[in-house]
Amino acid sequence: MTFPETVKTTLWDIIDEMSCSISSFVNHPGKDFLRRRKLDFQKMMRLIISMESGSLNHELLKFFSYDPSAPTSSAFYQQRSKLSVSAFSYLLREFNLRFPFDKFRGKYYLIACDGSEFNIARNPNDPDTFHEPNGKSASGFNMVHTISLFELCSKRYLDLEVQSGRLKNEFQAICNLIDRYSYGGSPIFIADRGFSSYNVFAHAIENNVDFMIRAKDLNVQRFLGIDSLPDKLDTTAELILTRTQSKKKHKHPEKESLYRYICPNITFDYLDPSDISDEYLLKLRIVRFEVADGIFENIFTTLSKEDFSSDDIKYCYHLRWGIETSFRDLKHTIGATNLHSKKTEFVTLELWSRLILYNFCSIIILHVPVKRMNRKHVYQVNFSLAMKICFDFLRGIAPPDIESLISKYILPIRPERNYARQHRVQKPVSFSYRFV
């Protein structure tokens, strides 16, 4: 059995194992998926994971090999409503655990956390996801916001939070993801400045995980209590967080300059808003370095200078860009921009399934060796094309020996090349007018 066949068999075997305890993965235990149907639990899971960007009826026909008795879209909707998000989150985790992760320095998991937005079918009657007409959209649009964990060395997704676009809270999302992290090892969470928060820092510390989180100059100045920052900085600082502004109630008056007041309407889960005598000691390392001429970045971290120098932190934070490129492949190669659902709960199921499909492709692609030749550049597999080959292999179209096929399509690595990020609204394609 080839390695791709092993990966495929493992994925389907986990779904078969899950079918033996269906009550843990459905919305109504003891009722759902008890009667025999063409779309039973296993087939529903396989179908949702392997769906492409076509219309739903077309996807059903392809899945059932164009059998005239294939289930209708109505039957699909009824069966889909029975599935719980826990089915896909469990499958993602179990599938990841069957294949070991690559480790940074043989010890650390470098886990990037970032958010991304997905436009869904327009529905002005859903106030939680609908955005009113503005300069970017004349008719308004509906959107969900996701926050993902992505292991950078193995190029795999670990976890996901899906929030309504109008109600997104990235601080709470990353706290939830840190709290339920369960892959063991020595994880280092790496995040952009949108996640810089005392509460996020505290959640990581209380869960005994390390982090590197970028911060604005103003946040660092407030943390250190200074008016300006030097060009280079590598220091450790402490703060004492409290819910009271009364200096008389501070337990350590000799450290008055270290106190920072957290007002009651600001979330900090390790200080009781009703107990003004409660205090929380926060100790962090702050690293500042130059990334381009006159451009500097600040990193809050719990990593020691002995284990990670400032250059090491700069290098690891640079790797965080891997999650940004994964979003591109997830949306456009895997097809997460062309969903088959309107309601947020069903969109969530599909987004989880896209992560599973992404990981399936990534595990196979990273196993493909790339021959080193006497060339100007180092080469890598064409990830986008390789994903399409893996996708066809999962659906039974491509041959079992796809590794030799993937290795034929390679691209040079040009680390110094960069492009300006483009911000534009992309409307979802109508359910009726799709062709794949």
CSV table of C-alpha atoms in Angstrom, one decimal, residues 170-172 174-175 178 195-205 211 213 268:
chain,number,residue,atom,x,y,z
A,170,GLU,CA,-10.8,37.4,18.5
A,171,PHE,CA,-9.5,37.8,22.1
A,172,GLN,CA,-12.1,35.3,23.4
A,174,ILE,CA,-7.8,32.6,21.0
A,175,CYS,CA,-8.4,32.1,24.8
A,178,ILE,CA,-5.5,27.9,24.1
A,195,PHE,CA,-4.4,39.2,19.7
A,196,SER,CA,-2.2,41.2,22.2
A,197,SER,CA,-4.2,41.2,25.4
A,198,TYR,CA,-3.5,40.7,29.1
A,199,ASN,CA,-6.2,38.1,29.2
A,200,VAL,CA,-4.6,36.2,26.3
A,201,PHE,CA,-1.2,36.3,28.0
A,202,ALA,CA,-2.7,35.0,31.2
A,203,HIS,CA,-4.6,32.1,29.6
A,204,ALA,CA,-1.4,30.9,27.9
A,205,ILE,CA,0.6,31.2,31.2
A,211,PHE,CA,3.7,32.3,23.0
A,213,ILE,CA,2.5,37.8,20.2
A,268,PHE,CA,-9.8,39.3,32.5
